[in-house]
mmCIF file of C-alpha atoms in Angstrom:
data_model
loop_
_atom_site.group_PDB
_atom_site.id
_atom_site.type_symbol
_atom_site.label_atom_id
_atom_site.label_comp_id
_atom_site.label_asym_id
_atom_site.label_seq_id
_atom_site.Cartn_x
_atom_site.Cartn_y
_atom_site.Cartn_z
ATOM 1 C CA UNK Z 303 0.024 -0.022 -0.008
ATOM 2 C CA UNK Z 304 1.470 3.454 -0.935
ATOM 3 C CA UNK Z 305 0.175 7.000 -1.716
ATOM 4 C CA UNK Z 306 -0.368 6.398 -5.405
ATOM 5 C CA UNK Z 307 -2.517 3.308 -4.832
ATOM 6 C CA UNK Z 308 -4.681 5.519 -2.564
ATOM 7 C CA UNK Z 309 -4.800 8.411 -5.004
ATOM 8 C CA UNK Z 310 -6.045 5.874 -7.824
ATOM 9 C CA UNK Z 311 -8.668 4.552 -5.652
ATOM 10 C CA UNK Z 312 -9.993 8.141 -4.984
ATOM 11 C CA UNK Z 313 -9.852 8.889 -8.567
ATOM 12 C CA UNK Z 314 -11.884 5.729 -9.293
ATOM 13 C CA UNK Z 315 -14.330 6.704 -6.438
ATOM 14 C CA UNK Z 316 -13.571 3.910 -4.289
ATOM 15 C CA UNK Z 317 -13.902 6.038 -1.289
ATOM 16 C CA UNK Z 318 -14.911 3.393 1.299
ATOM 17 C CA UNK Z 319 -11.781 1.477 0.537
ATOM 18 C CA UNK Z 320 -9.763 4.543 0.866
ATOM 19 C CA UNK Z 321 -11.007 5.254 4.326
ATOM 20 C CA UNK Z 322 -10.379 1.723 5.367
ATOM 21 C CA UNK Z 323 -6.909 2.077 4.393
ATOM 22 C CA UNK Z 324 -6.313 5.571 5.966
ATOM 23 C CA UNK Z 325 -7.987 4.530 9.269
ATOM 24 C CA UNK Z 326 -5.287 2.018 9.945
ATOM 25 C CA UNK Z 327 -2.595 4.704 9.749
ATOM 26 C CA UNK Z 328 -3.618 6.350 12.928
ATOM 27 C CA UNK Z 329 -3.476 9.883 11.444
ATOM 28 C CA UNK Z 330 -4.811 11.907 14.503
ATOM 29 C CA UNK Z 331 -5.538 14.811 12.158
ATOM 30 C CA UNK Z 332 -8.587 17.127 12.589
ATOM 31 C CA UNK Z 333 -8.909 17.804 8.806
ATOM 32 C CA UNK Z 334 -9.076 13.917 8.097
ATOM 33 C CA UNK Z 335 -11.690 13.562 10.834
ATOM 34 C CA UNK Z 336 -13.728 16.239 9.289
ATOM 35 C CA UNK Z 337 -13.650 14.799 5.741
ATOM 36 C CA UNK Z 338 -14.259 11.340 6.991
ATOM 37 C CA UNK Z 339 -17.214 12.438 9.012
ATOM 38 C CA UNK Z 340 -18.592 14.393 5.866
ATOM 39 C CA UNK Z 341 -18.529 11.246 3.774
ATOM 40 C CA UNK Z 342 -20.061 8.701 6.301
ATOM 41 C CA UNK Z 343 -22.789 11.369 7.219
ATOM 42 C CA UNK Z 344 -23.827 11.751 3.626
ATOM 43 C CA UNK Z 345 -23.019 15.550 3.725
ATOM 44 C CA UNK Z 346 -20.363 15.721 1.047
ATOM 45 C CA UNK Z 347 -19.646 19.325 -0.209
ATOM 46 C CA UNK Z 348 -19.080 19.791 -3.932
ATOM 47 C CA UNK Z 349 -15.167 19.970 -3.317
ATOM 48 C CA UNK Z 350 -15.145 16.722 -1.176
ATOM 49 C CA UNK Z 351 -12.971 14.686 -3.743
ATOM 50 C CA UNK Z 352 -10.659 17.598 -4.139
ATOM 51 C CA UNK Z 353 -10.155 17.943 -0.512
ATOM 52 C CA UNK Z 354 -9.514 14.361 0.131
ATOM 53 C CA UNK Z 355 -6.987 14.282 -2.782
ATOM 54 C CA UNK Z 356 -5.351 17.308 -1.390
ATOM 55 C CA UNK Z 357 -5.016 15.754 1.936
ATOM 56 C CA UNK Z 358 -3.591 12.643 0.814
ATOM 57 C CA UNK Z 359 -1.077 14.350 -1.501
ATOM 58 C CA UNK Z 360 -0.138 16.235 1.610
ATOM 59 C CA UNK Z 361 0.607 13.106 3.737
ATOM 60 C CA UNK Z 362 4.390 12.925 4.456
ATOM 61 C CA UNK Z 363 6.058 9.665 3.373
ATOM 62 C CA UNK Z 364 6.818 8.686 6.983
ATOM 63 C CA UNK Z 365 3.077 7.837 7.188
ATOM 64 C CA UNK Z 366 3.498 4.945 4.800
ATOM 65 C CA UNK Z 367 7.262 4.214 5.702
ATOM 66 C CA UNK Z 368 7.969 5.262 9.364
ATOM 67 C CA UNK Z 369 11.660 4.867 8.684
ATOM 68 C CA UNK Z 370 11.476 7.768 6.291
ATOM 69 C CA UNK Z 371 13.498 10.710 7.546
ATOM 70 C CA UNK Z 372 11.734 14.031 7.400
ATOM 71 C CA UNK Z 373 14.573 16.450 6.692
ATOM 72 C CA UNK Z 374 15.457 19.233 6.662
ATOM 73 C CA UNK Z 375 12.883 20.807 8.964
ATOM 74 C CA UNK Z 376 12.386 24.596 9.212
ATOM 75 C CA UNK Z 377 13.315 26.401 12.259
ATOM 76 C CA UNK Z 378 10.585 28.216 14.400
ATOM 77 C CA UNK Z 379 11.447 31.447 12.599
ATOM 78 C CA UNK Z 380 11.352 29.853 9.256
ATOM 79 C CA UNK Z 381 8.008 28.198 10.149
ATOM 80 C CA UNK Z 382 6.641 31.529 11.082
ATOM 81 C CA UNK Z 383 7.893 32.960 7.870
ATOM 82 C CA UNK Z 384 6.224 30.210 5.941
ATOM 83 C CA UNK Z 385 2.746 30.744 7.481
ATOM 84 C CA UNK Z 386 3.124 34.759 7.132
ATOM 85 C CA UNK Z 387 3.945 34.224 3.392
ATOM 86 C CA UNK Z 388 1.195 31.711 2.641
ATOM 87 C CA UNK Z 389 -1.280 33.939 4.211
ATOM 88 C CA UNK Z 390 0.050 37.001 2.242
ATOM 89 C CA UNK Z 391 -0.264 35.207 -0.924
ATOM 90 C CA UNK Z 392 -3.934 34.309 -0.252
ATOM 91 C CA UNK Z 393 -3.123 30.659 0.505
ATOM 92 C CA UNK Z 394 -4.914 30.402 3.830
ATOM 93 C CA UNK Z 395 -6.137 26.953 3.303
ATOM 94 C CA UNK Z 396 -2.411 25.682 2.961
ATOM 95 C CA UNK Z 397 -1.480 27.701 5.970
ATOM 96 C CA UNK Z 398 -4.329 26.008 7.952
ATOM 97 C CA UNK Z 399 -3.383 22.576 6.702
ATOM 98 C CA UNK Z 400 0.156 22.646 7.869
ATOM 99 C CA UNK Z 401 -0.357 24.334 11.229
ATOM 100 C CA UNK Z 402 0.024 21.725 14.163
ATOM 101 C CA UNK Z 403 -3.163 20.452 15.896
ATOM 102 C CA UNK Z 404 -2.417 22.353 19.002
ATOM 103 C CA UNK Z 405 -5.016 24.182 21.232
ATOM 104 C CA UNK Z 406 -4.115 27.565 19.782
ATOM 105 C CA UNK Z 407 -4.852 26.470 16.226
ATOM 106 C CA UNK Z 408 -7.563 23.815 16.398
ATOM 107 C CA UNK Z 409 -10.411 26.341 16.787
ATOM 108 C CA UNK Z 410 -9.241 28.317 13.898
ATOM 109 C CA UNK Z 411 -9.031 25.188 11.784
ATOM 110 C CA UNK Z 412 -12.566 24.114 12.571
ATOM 111 C CA UNK Z 413 -13.899 27.722 11.927
ATOM 112 C CA UNK Z 414 -12.147 27.652 8.693
ATOM 113 C CA UNK Z 415 -13.598 24.350 7.550
ATOM 114 C CA UNK Z 416 -16.907 25.492 8.488
ATOM 115 C CA UNK Z 417 -16.615 28.776 6.619
ATOM 116 C CA UNK Z 418 -15.585 26.907 3.549
ATOM 117 C CA UNK Z 419 -18.771 24.643 3.905
ATOM 118 C CA UNK Z 420 -21.083 27.445 4.447
ATOM 119 C CA UNK Z 421 -19.660 29.353 1.409
ATOM 120 C CA UNK Z 422 -19.923 26.371 -0.849
ATOM 121 C CA UNK Z 423 -23.325 25.803 0.234
ATOM 122 C CA UNK Z 424 -24.234 29.406 -0.715
ATOM 123 C CA UNK Z 425 -24.885 30.498 2.716
ATOM 124 C CA UNK Z 426 -22.413 33.329 2.654
ATOM 125 C CA UNK Z 427 -21.747 36.078 0.128
ATOM 126 C CA UNK Z 428 -18.280 37.479 -0.756
ATOM 127 C CA UNK Z 429 -18.429 40.270 1.752
ATOM 128 C CA UNK Z 430 -19.247 37.788 4.590
ATOM 129 C CA UNK Z 431 -16.464 35.440 3.471
ATOM 130 C CA UNK Z 432 -13.919 38.188 3.458
ATOM 131 C CA UNK Z 433 -14.809 39.397 6.933
ATOM 132 C CA UNK Z 434 -14.727 35.953 8.572
ATOM 133 C CA UNK Z 435 -11.543 35.019 6.717
ATOM 134 C CA UNK Z 436 -9.985 38.258 8.085
ATOM 135 C CA UNK Z 437 -10.885 37.250 11.670
ATOM 136 C CA UNK Z 438 -9.303 33.777 11.279
ATOM 137 C CA UNK Z 439 -6.273 35.229 9.721
ATOM 138 C CA UNK Z 440 -5.941 37.776 12.489
ATOM 139 C CA UNK Z 441 -6.133 35.055 15.117
ATOM 140 C CA UNK Z 442 -3.693 32.863 13.550
ATOM 141 C CA UNK Z 443 -1.255 35.550 13.085
ATOM 142 C CA UNK Z 444 -1.605 36.401 16.730
ATOM 143 C CA UNK Z 445 -0.942 32.648 17.897
ATOM 144 C CA UNK Z 446 1.964 32.396 15.280
ATOM 145 C CA UNK Z 447 3.641 35.491 16.624
ATOM 146 C CA UNK Z 448 3.597 34.332 20.319
ATOM 147 C CA UNK Z 449 4.567 30.778 19.653
ATOM 148 C CA UNK Z 450 7.876 29.742 21.273
ATOM 149 C CA UNK Z 451 8.182 26.593 19.288
ATOM 150 C CA UNK Z 452 6.244 26.089 16.079
ATOM 151 C CA UNK Z 453 6.693 22.694 14.333
ATOM 152 C CA UNK Z 454 4.780 22.407 10.977
ATOM 153 C CA UNK Z 455 3.037 19.225 10.003
ATOM 154 C CA UNK Z 456 4.683 19.381 6.677
ATOM 155 C CA UNK Z 457 6.235 21.695 4.206
ATOM 156 C CA UNK Z 458 3.864 23.408 1.907
ATOM 157 C CA UNK Z 459 3.918 22.560 -1.626
ATOM 158 C CA UNK Z 460 6.516 24.469 -3.479
ATOM 159 C CA UNK Z 461 7.782 26.416 -0.452
ATOM 160 C CA UNK Z 462 11.354 27.665 -0.810
ATOM 161 C CA UNK Z 463 13.504 29.191 1.921
ATOM 162 C CA UNK Z 464 17.255 30.110 1.870
ATOM 163 C CA UNK Z 465 19.939 28.017 3.517
ATOM 164 C CA UNK Z 466 22.560 30.712 3.462
ATOM 165 C CA UNK Z 467 24.875 28.659 1.025
ATOM 166 C CA UNK Z 468 23.374 29.591 -2.186
ATOM 167 C CA UNK Z 469 20.720 26.812 -2.367
ATOM 168 C CA UNK Z 470 17.204 26.741 -1.077
ATOM 169 C CA UNK Z 471 15.079 24.135 0.745
ATOM 170 C CA UNK Z 472 12.102 23.212 -1.343
ATOM 171 C CA UNK Z 473 8.972 21.820 0.007
ATOM 172 C CA UNK Z 474 7.203 19.059 -2.202
ATOM 173 C CA UNK Z 475 3.875 18.728 0.046
ATOM 174 C CA UNK Z 476 5.243 15.259 1.198
ATOM 175 C CA UNK Z 477 6.501 16.530 4.565
ATOM 176 C CA UNK Z 478 10.113 16.204 3.378
ATOM 177 C CA UNK Z 479 12.553 19.000 2.183
ATOM 178 C CA UNK Z 480 14.777 18.835 -0.878
ATOM 179 C CA UNK Z 481 17.900 20.752 -1.429
ATOM 180 C CA UNK Z 482 17.939 22.517 -4.869
ATOM 181 C CA UNK Z 483 19.810 24.961 -6.748
ATOM 182 C CA UNK Z 484 18.235 28.536 -6.572
ATOM 183 C CA UNK Z 485 19.328 29.364 -10.105
ATOM 184 C CA UNK Z 486 17.496 26.495 -11.643
ATOM 185 C CA UNK Z 487 14.309 26.368 -9.582
ATOM 186 C CA UNK Z 488 11.127 27.362 -11.652
ATOM 187 C CA UNK Z 489 7.481 26.830 -10.722
ATOM 188 C CA UNK Z 490 4.587 27.937 -12.888
ATOM 189 C CA UNK Z 491 1.753 29.450 -10.972
ATOM 190 C CA UNK Z 492 -1.728 28.933 -12.123
ATOM 191 C CA UNK Z 493 -4.523 31.155 -10.972
ATOM 192 C CA UNK Z 494 -8.183 29.964 -11.460
ATOM 193 C CA UNK Z 495 -10.786 32.770 -11.620
ATOM 194 C CA UNK Z 496 -14.481 32.057 -11.863
ATOM 195 C CA UNK Z 497 -17.817 33.987 -11.829
ATOM 196 C CA UNK Z 498 -21.335 32.629 -11.997
ATOM 197 C CA UNK Z 499 -23.555 35.616 -10.963
ATOM 198 C CA UNK Z 500 -26.900 34.516 -9.743
ATOM 199 C CA UNK Z 501 -28.801 36.085 -12.626
ATOM 200 C CA UNK Z 502 -26.712 34.304 -15.192
ATOM 201 C CA UNK Z 503 -27.039 30.744 -16.635
ATOM 202 C CA UNK Z 504 -25.387 28.219 -14.285
ATOM 203 C CA UNK Z 505 -21.848 26.927 -15.056
ATOM 204 C CA UNK Z 506 -19.783 24.084 -13.716
ATOM 205 C CA UNK Z 507 -16.825 26.017 -12.687
ATOM 206 C CA UNK Z 508 -16.090 24.001 -9.683
ATOM 207 C CA UNK Z 509 -16.116 20.778 -11.933
ATOM 208 C CA UNK Z 510 -13.852 22.640 -14.359
ATOM 209 C CA UNK Z 511 -11.343 23.439 -11.648
ATOM 210 C CA UNK Z 512 -11.490 19.708 -10.392
ATOM 211 C CA UNK Z 513 -10.993 18.397 -13.851
ATOM 212 C CA UNK Z 514 -8.101 20.636 -14.500
ATOM 213 C CA UNK Z 515 -6.406 19.663 -11.198
ATOM 214 C CA UNK Z 516 -6.886 16.017 -11.763
ATOM 215 C CA UNK Z 517 -5.277 16.091 -15.328
ATOM 216 C CA UNK Z 518 -2.236 18.295 -13.951
ATOM 217 C CA UNK Z 519 -1.651 15.896 -11.125
ATOM 218 C CA UNK Z 520 -1.305 13.028 -13.514
ATOM 219 C CA UNK Z 521 1.118 14.882 -15.773
ATOM 220 C CA UNK Z 522 4.822 13.822 -16.134
ATOM 221 C CA UNK Z 523 5.692 17.559 -15.311
ATOM 222 C CA UNK Z 524 2.989 18.057 -12.573
ATOM 223 C CA UNK Z 525 5.545 19.018 -9.989
ATOM 224 C CA UNK Z 526 6.567 22.095 -12.116
ATOM 225 C CA UNK Z 527 3.084 23.724 -11.601
ATOM 226 C CA UNK Z 528 1.449 25.321 -8.522
ATOM 227 C CA UNK Z 529 -2.262 26.237 -8.159
ATOM 228 C CA UNK Z 530 -2.824 29.455 -6.393
ATOM 229 C CA UNK Z 531 -5.887 29.937 -4.211
ATOM 230 C CA UNK Z 532 -8.898 29.940 -6.490
ATOM 231 C CA UNK Z 533 -11.366 32.877 -6.578
ATOM 232 C CA UNK Z 534 -14.725 31.154 -7.476
ATOM 233 C CA UNK Z 535 -17.083 34.436 -7.353
ATOM 234 C CA UNK Z 536 -14.269 36.783 -8.317
ATOM 235 C CA UNK Z 537 -14.768 40.550 -8.143
ATOM 236 C CA UNK Z 538 -12.795 43.247 -9.538
ATOM 237 C CA UNK Z 539 -10.991 44.094 -6.214
ATOM 238 C CA UNK Z 540 -10.251 40.311 -5.870
ATOM 239 C CA UNK Z 541 -8.775 40.339 -9.503
ATOM 240 C CA UNK Z 542 -6.274 42.990 -8.324
ATOM 241 C CA UNK Z 543 -5.255 41.299 -5.298
ATOM 242 C CA UNK Z 544 -4.862 38.028 -6.925
ATOM 243 C CA UNK Z 545 -2.639 39.344 -9.610
ATOM 244 C CA UNK Z 546 -0.080 40.569 -6.950
ATOM 245 C CA UNK Z 547 0.762 36.760 -6.665
ATOM 246 C CA UNK Z 548 2.367 37.098 -10.090
ATOM 247 C CA UNK Z 549 0.428 34.127 -11.820
ATOM 248 C CA UNK Z 550 2.027 32.711 -15.040
ATOM 249 C CA UNK Z 551 -1.272 31.086 -16.228
ATOM 250 C CA UNK Z 552 -4.612 32.866 -15.417
ATOM 251 C CA UNK Z 553 -7.566 30.872 -16.170
ATOM 252 C CA UNK Z 554 -11.132 32.434 -16.330
ATOM 253 C CA UNK Z 555 -14.245 30.479 -16.103
ATOM 254 C CA UNK Z 556 -17.471 32.374 -16.659
ATOM 255 C CA UNK Z 557 -19.637 34.296 -19.024
ATOM 256 C CA UNK Z 558 -18.643 36.749 -21.750
ATOM 257 C CA UNK Z 559 -19.870 39.233 -24.110
ATOM 258 C CA UNK Z 560 -18.035 41.018 -27.203
ATOM 259 C CA UNK Z 561 -17.602 43.942 -25.039
ATOM 260 C CA UNK Z 562 -16.270 42.318 -21.869
ATOM 261 C CA UNK Z 563 -16.307 39.412 -19.542
ATOM 262 C CA UNK Z 564 -18.721 38.960 -16.654
ATOM 263 C CA UNK Z 565 -17.380 39.053 -12.971
ATOM 264 C CA UNK Z 566 -19.294 39.178 -9.837
ATOM 265 C CA UNK Z 567 -20.166 42.052 -7.282
ATOM 266 C CA UNK Z 568 -20.077 41.575 -3.574
ATOM 267 C CA UNK Z 569 -23.654 40.312 -3.548
ATOM 268 C CA UNK Z 570 -22.897 38.000 -6.490
ATOM 269 C CA UNK Z 571 -24.785 39.939 -9.150
ATOM 270 C CA UNK Z 572 -23.267 40.473 -12.447
ATOM 271 C CA UNK Z 573 -20.559 43.064 -13.145
ATOM 272 C CA UNK Z 574 -19.235 43.724 -16.620
ATOM 273 C CA UNK Z 575 -15.476 43.938 -16.960
ATOM 274 C CA UNK Z 576 -15.198 45.867 -20.044
ATOM 275 C CA UNK Z 577 -12.440 45.509 -22.662
ATOM 276 C CA UNK Z 578 -10.948 48.730 -21.895
ATOM 277 C CA UNK Z 579 -10.478 47.826 -18.129
ATOM 278 C CA UNK Z 580 -8.976 44.580 -19.219
ATOM 279 C CA UNK Z 581 -6.448 46.393 -21.530
ATOM 280 C CA UNK Z 582 -5.520 48.835 -18.699
ATOM 281 C CA UNK Z 583 -5.189 45.936 -16.079
ATOM 282 C CA UNK Z 584 -2.716 44.130 -18.324
ATOM 283 C CA UNK Z 585 -0.908 47.114 -19.516
ATOM 284 C CA UNK Z 586 0.390 47.849 -16.037
ATOM 285 C CA UNK Z 587 1.395 44.402 -14.951
ATOM 286 C CA UNK Z 588 5.137 44.247 -14.082
ATOM 287 C CA UNK Z 589 4.987 40.370 -14.208
ATOM 288 C CA UNK Z 590 3.488 39.396 -17.556
ATOM 289 C CA UNK Z 591 1.733 35.899 -17.539
ATOM 290 C CA UNK Z 592 2.626 33.500 -20.148
ATOM 291 C CA UNK Z 593 -1.050 32.590 -20.667
ATOM 292 C CA UNK Z 594 -4.574 33.941 -20.209
ATOM 293 C CA UNK Z 595 -7.198 31.210 -20.820
ATOM 294 C CA UNK Z 596 -10.695 32.849 -21.203
ATOM 295 C CA UNK Z 597 -13.179 29.993 -21.043
ATOM 296 C CA UNK Z 598 -16.279 32.140 -21.759
ATOM 297 C CA UNK Z 599 -18.481 33.032 -24.753
ATOM 298 C CA UNK Z 600 -17.702 35.726 -27.186
ATOM 299 C CA UNK Z 601 -14.182 36.196 -25.494
ATOM 300 C CA UNK Z 602 -12.291 36.630 -28.990
ATOM 301 C CA UNK Z 603 -12.185 40.375 -28.604
ATOM 302 C CA UNK Z 604 -10.822 40.229 -25.125
ATOM 303 C CA UNK Z 605 -8.250 37.599 -26.163
ATOM 304 C CA UNK Z 606 -7.053 39.888 -29.136
ATOM 305 C CA UNK Z 607 -6.864 42.868 -26.495
ATOM 306 C CA UNK Z 608 -4.738 40.876 -23.949
ATOM 307 C CA UNK Z 609 -2.745 39.270 -26.492
ATOM 308 C CA UNK Z 610 -1.279 42.519 -27.936
ATOM 309 C CA UNK Z 611 0.868 42.570 -24.568
ATOM 310 C CA UNK Z 612 2.769 39.593 -25.850
ATOM 311 C CA UNK Z 613 0.807 37.052 -24.044
ATOM 312 C CA UNK Z 614 -0.756 33.756 -25.301
ATOM 313 C CA UNK Z 615 -4.645 34.046 -24.846
ATOM 314 C CA UNK Z 616 -7.201 31.265 -25.418
ATOM 315 C CA UNK Z 617 -10.580 32.735 -26.534
ATOM 316 C CA UNK Z 618 -13.913 31.842 -28.086
ATOM 317 C CA UNK Z 619 -15.413 33.727 -31.089
ATOM 318 C CA UNK Z 620 -18.911 32.035 -30.537
ATOM 319 C CA UNK Z 621 -21.213 30.887 -27.802
ATOM 320 C CA UNK Z 622 -19.652 27.780 -26.237
ATOM 321 C CA UNK Z 623 -21.323 24.930 -24.354
ATOM 322 C CA UNK Z 624 -20.108 24.457 -20.783
ATOM 323 C CA UNK Z 625 -19.402 20.719 -21.355
ATOM 324 C CA UNK Z 626 -17.513 21.450 -24.495
ATOM 325 C CA UNK Z 627 -15.512 24.393 -22.839
ATOM 326 C CA UNK Z 628 -14.360 21.828 -19.897
ATOM 327 C CA UNK Z 629 -13.507 19.254 -22.521
ATOM 328 C CA UNK Z 630 -11.190 21.624 -24.386
ATOM 329 C CA UNK Z 631 -9.640 22.754 -21.288
ATOM 330 C CA UNK Z 632 -9.047 19.224 -20.112
ATOM 331 C CA UNK Z 633 -7.208 18.422 -23.282
ATOM 332 C CA UNK Z 634 -5.353 21.512 -23.084
ATOM 333 C CA UNK Z 635 -4.015 21.018 -19.491
ATOM 334 C CA UNK Z 636 -3.017 17.354 -20.328
ATOM 335 C CA UNK Z 637 -0.718 18.849 -22.742
ATOM 336 C CA UNK Z 638 0.730 21.396 -20.495
ATOM 337 C CA UNK Z 639 1.190 18.840 -17.627
ATOM 338 C CA UNK Z 640 3.290 16.529 -19.983
ATOM 339 C CA UNK Z 641 5.742 19.561 -20.827
ATOM 340 C CA UNK Z 642 4.383 20.587 -24.125
ATOM 341 C CA UNK Z 643 4.329 23.941 -25.505
ATOM 342 C CA UNK Z 644 1.140 26.304 -25.352
ATOM 343 C CA UNK Z 645 0.678 25.855 -29.068
ATOM 344 C CA UNK Z 646 1.002 22.023 -28.847
ATOM 345 C CA UNK Z 647 -1.276 21.951 -25.829
ATOM 346 C CA UNK Z 648 -3.816 24.054 -27.679
ATOM 347 C CA UNK Z 649 -3.926 21.077 -30.326
ATOM 348 C CA UNK Z 650 -4.354 18.500 -27.647
ATOM 349 C CA UNK Z 651 -7.269 20.649 -26.366
ATOM 350 C CA UNK Z 652 -8.768 20.614 -29.969
ATOM 351 C CA UNK Z 653 -8.122 16.936 -30.233
ATOM 352 C CA UNK Z 654 -10.147 16.169 -27.067
ATOM 353 C CA UNK Z 655 -12.918 18.590 -27.946
ATOM 354 C CA UNK Z 656 -13.391 17.258 -31.400
ATOM 355 C CA UNK Z 657 -13.370 13.615 -30.213
ATOM 356 C CA UNK Z 658 -16.007 14.163 -27.486
ATOM 357 C CA UNK Z 659 -18.156 16.835 -29.237
ATOM 358 C CA UNK Z 660 -18.804 16.066 -32.967
ATOM 359 C CA UNK Z 661 -20.520 19.249 -33.745
ATOM 360 C CA UNK Z 662 -17.207 21.257 -33.096
ATOM 361 C CA UNK Z 663 -15.361 18.831 -35.388
ATOM 362 C CA UNK Z 664 -17.966 19.158 -37.954
ATOM 363 C CA UNK Z 665 -17.454 22.921 -37.979
ATOM 364 C CA UNK Z 666 -13.762 22.753 -38.233
ATOM 365 C CA UNK Z 667 -14.068 20.266 -41.033
ATOM 366 C CA UNK Z 668 -16.444 22.577 -43.000
ATOM 367 C CA UNK Z 669 -14.222 25.469 -42.484
ATOM 368 C CA UNK Z 670 -11.288 23.395 -43.947
ATOM 369 C CA UNK Z 671 -13.490 22.126 -46.861
ATOM 370 C CA UNK Z 672 -14.607 25.394 -48.168
ATOM 371 C CA UNK Z 673 -11.560 27.455 -47.222
ATOM 372 C CA UNK Z 674 -14.040 29.935 -45.806
ATOM 373 C CA UNK Z 675 -12.951 32.855 -43.740
ATOM 374 C CA UNK Z 676 -15.125 31.675 -40.939
ATOM 375 C CA UNK Z 677 -12.784 31.348 -37.918
ATOM 376 C CA UNK Z 678 -12.498 28.334 -35.492
ATOM 377 C CA UNK Z 679 -14.759 28.729 -32.510
ATOM 378 C CA UNK Z 680 -11.794 28.118 -30.160
ATOM 379 C CA UNK Z 681 -8.835 30.488 -30.877
ATOM 380 C CA UNK Z 682 -5.224 31.019 -29.694
ATOM 381 C CA UNK Z 683 -4.077 34.614 -29.905
ATOM 382 C CA UNK Z 684 -0.538 36.131 -29.632
ATOM 383 C CA UNK Z 685 0.504 39.754 -30.374
ATOM 384 C CA UNK Z 686 -3.018 40.598 -31.612
ATOM 385 C CA UNK Z 687 -3.069 37.889 -34.191
ATOM 386 C CA UNK Z 688 -4.799 34.460 -34.293
ATOM 387 C CA UNK Z 689 -2.263 31.707 -34.634
ATOM 388 C CA UNK Z 690 -3.185 29.006 -37.076
ATOM 389 C CA UNK Z 691 -2.863 25.513 -35.659
#
């Protein structure tokens, strides 16, 4: 029995078998207890499988092999720096997950888990969510600051800290540290943004994120990518904050119009983000992303605008079915996770789309037969031009 066996069982929805195995490990983890209770009570949240996968991925190797050494470990000062950095980058969930199960932190963990459940159930709007997250953050920062000894449960994924000798300690999410050369370490950060205002047609943004993460985890180059904290009902202010994390890939799942994309207000009603505002936003970025993926209808105009800054952009010239959009995204990120270029991955996305949705394949075939000027519905842009693939 090893970690990959358990992950495969989760992906095959053999959840009872998974818990039968995990129960033998004597985990003594509040997060695990909450996930387990959720399953057996029949109260699974929409992100249940994602959270279970995340928990298993984060288990240290010593759980499966007690003789496995967990070195190097951060000092208390470094542990405090890690937690502070995670919170400042918007990764509160990761900070919560690696904090020790001690009295000072147990209440904050429970409150955070309840907050996530309430938000996913639609019981909280964005304003309530931010207010309660701020309270949890303030409490964690207080207890971290006063801690005399702080031992993290594991190193966070893609954490890096200096060793003083020109190298860094890199956390892999397994609980163990690895020494790597600071001049060769690169990680591609992926920011997932979504908006599904209550007066708009319902989208499967949560399922889209789950699908993308699943495919990325299976890829040969999965360790080269890091998912930042997603914003599932993103507002204009949340976009500006999220961009300070310097994402390399920005993926938007939502609705679009020729004059802009639809994001959310604090009460989850629709807010148009016009093309002019998008142009202003990307024109002032010091860190230019490699890719912007606009999984929204009529997003070709926005794709053209953003691509003028030397950024690859995926957009749609026509209305796009939600399932078809997810199908293309799945194929695209399969290619990315295997180390392919953006243009090669775009072809992989088309391959999966045309295989799973015949109408899109027929549109493409008709265009090629007639040599018409009608463009493909899914487009890849760069420097203000469509790239022919």
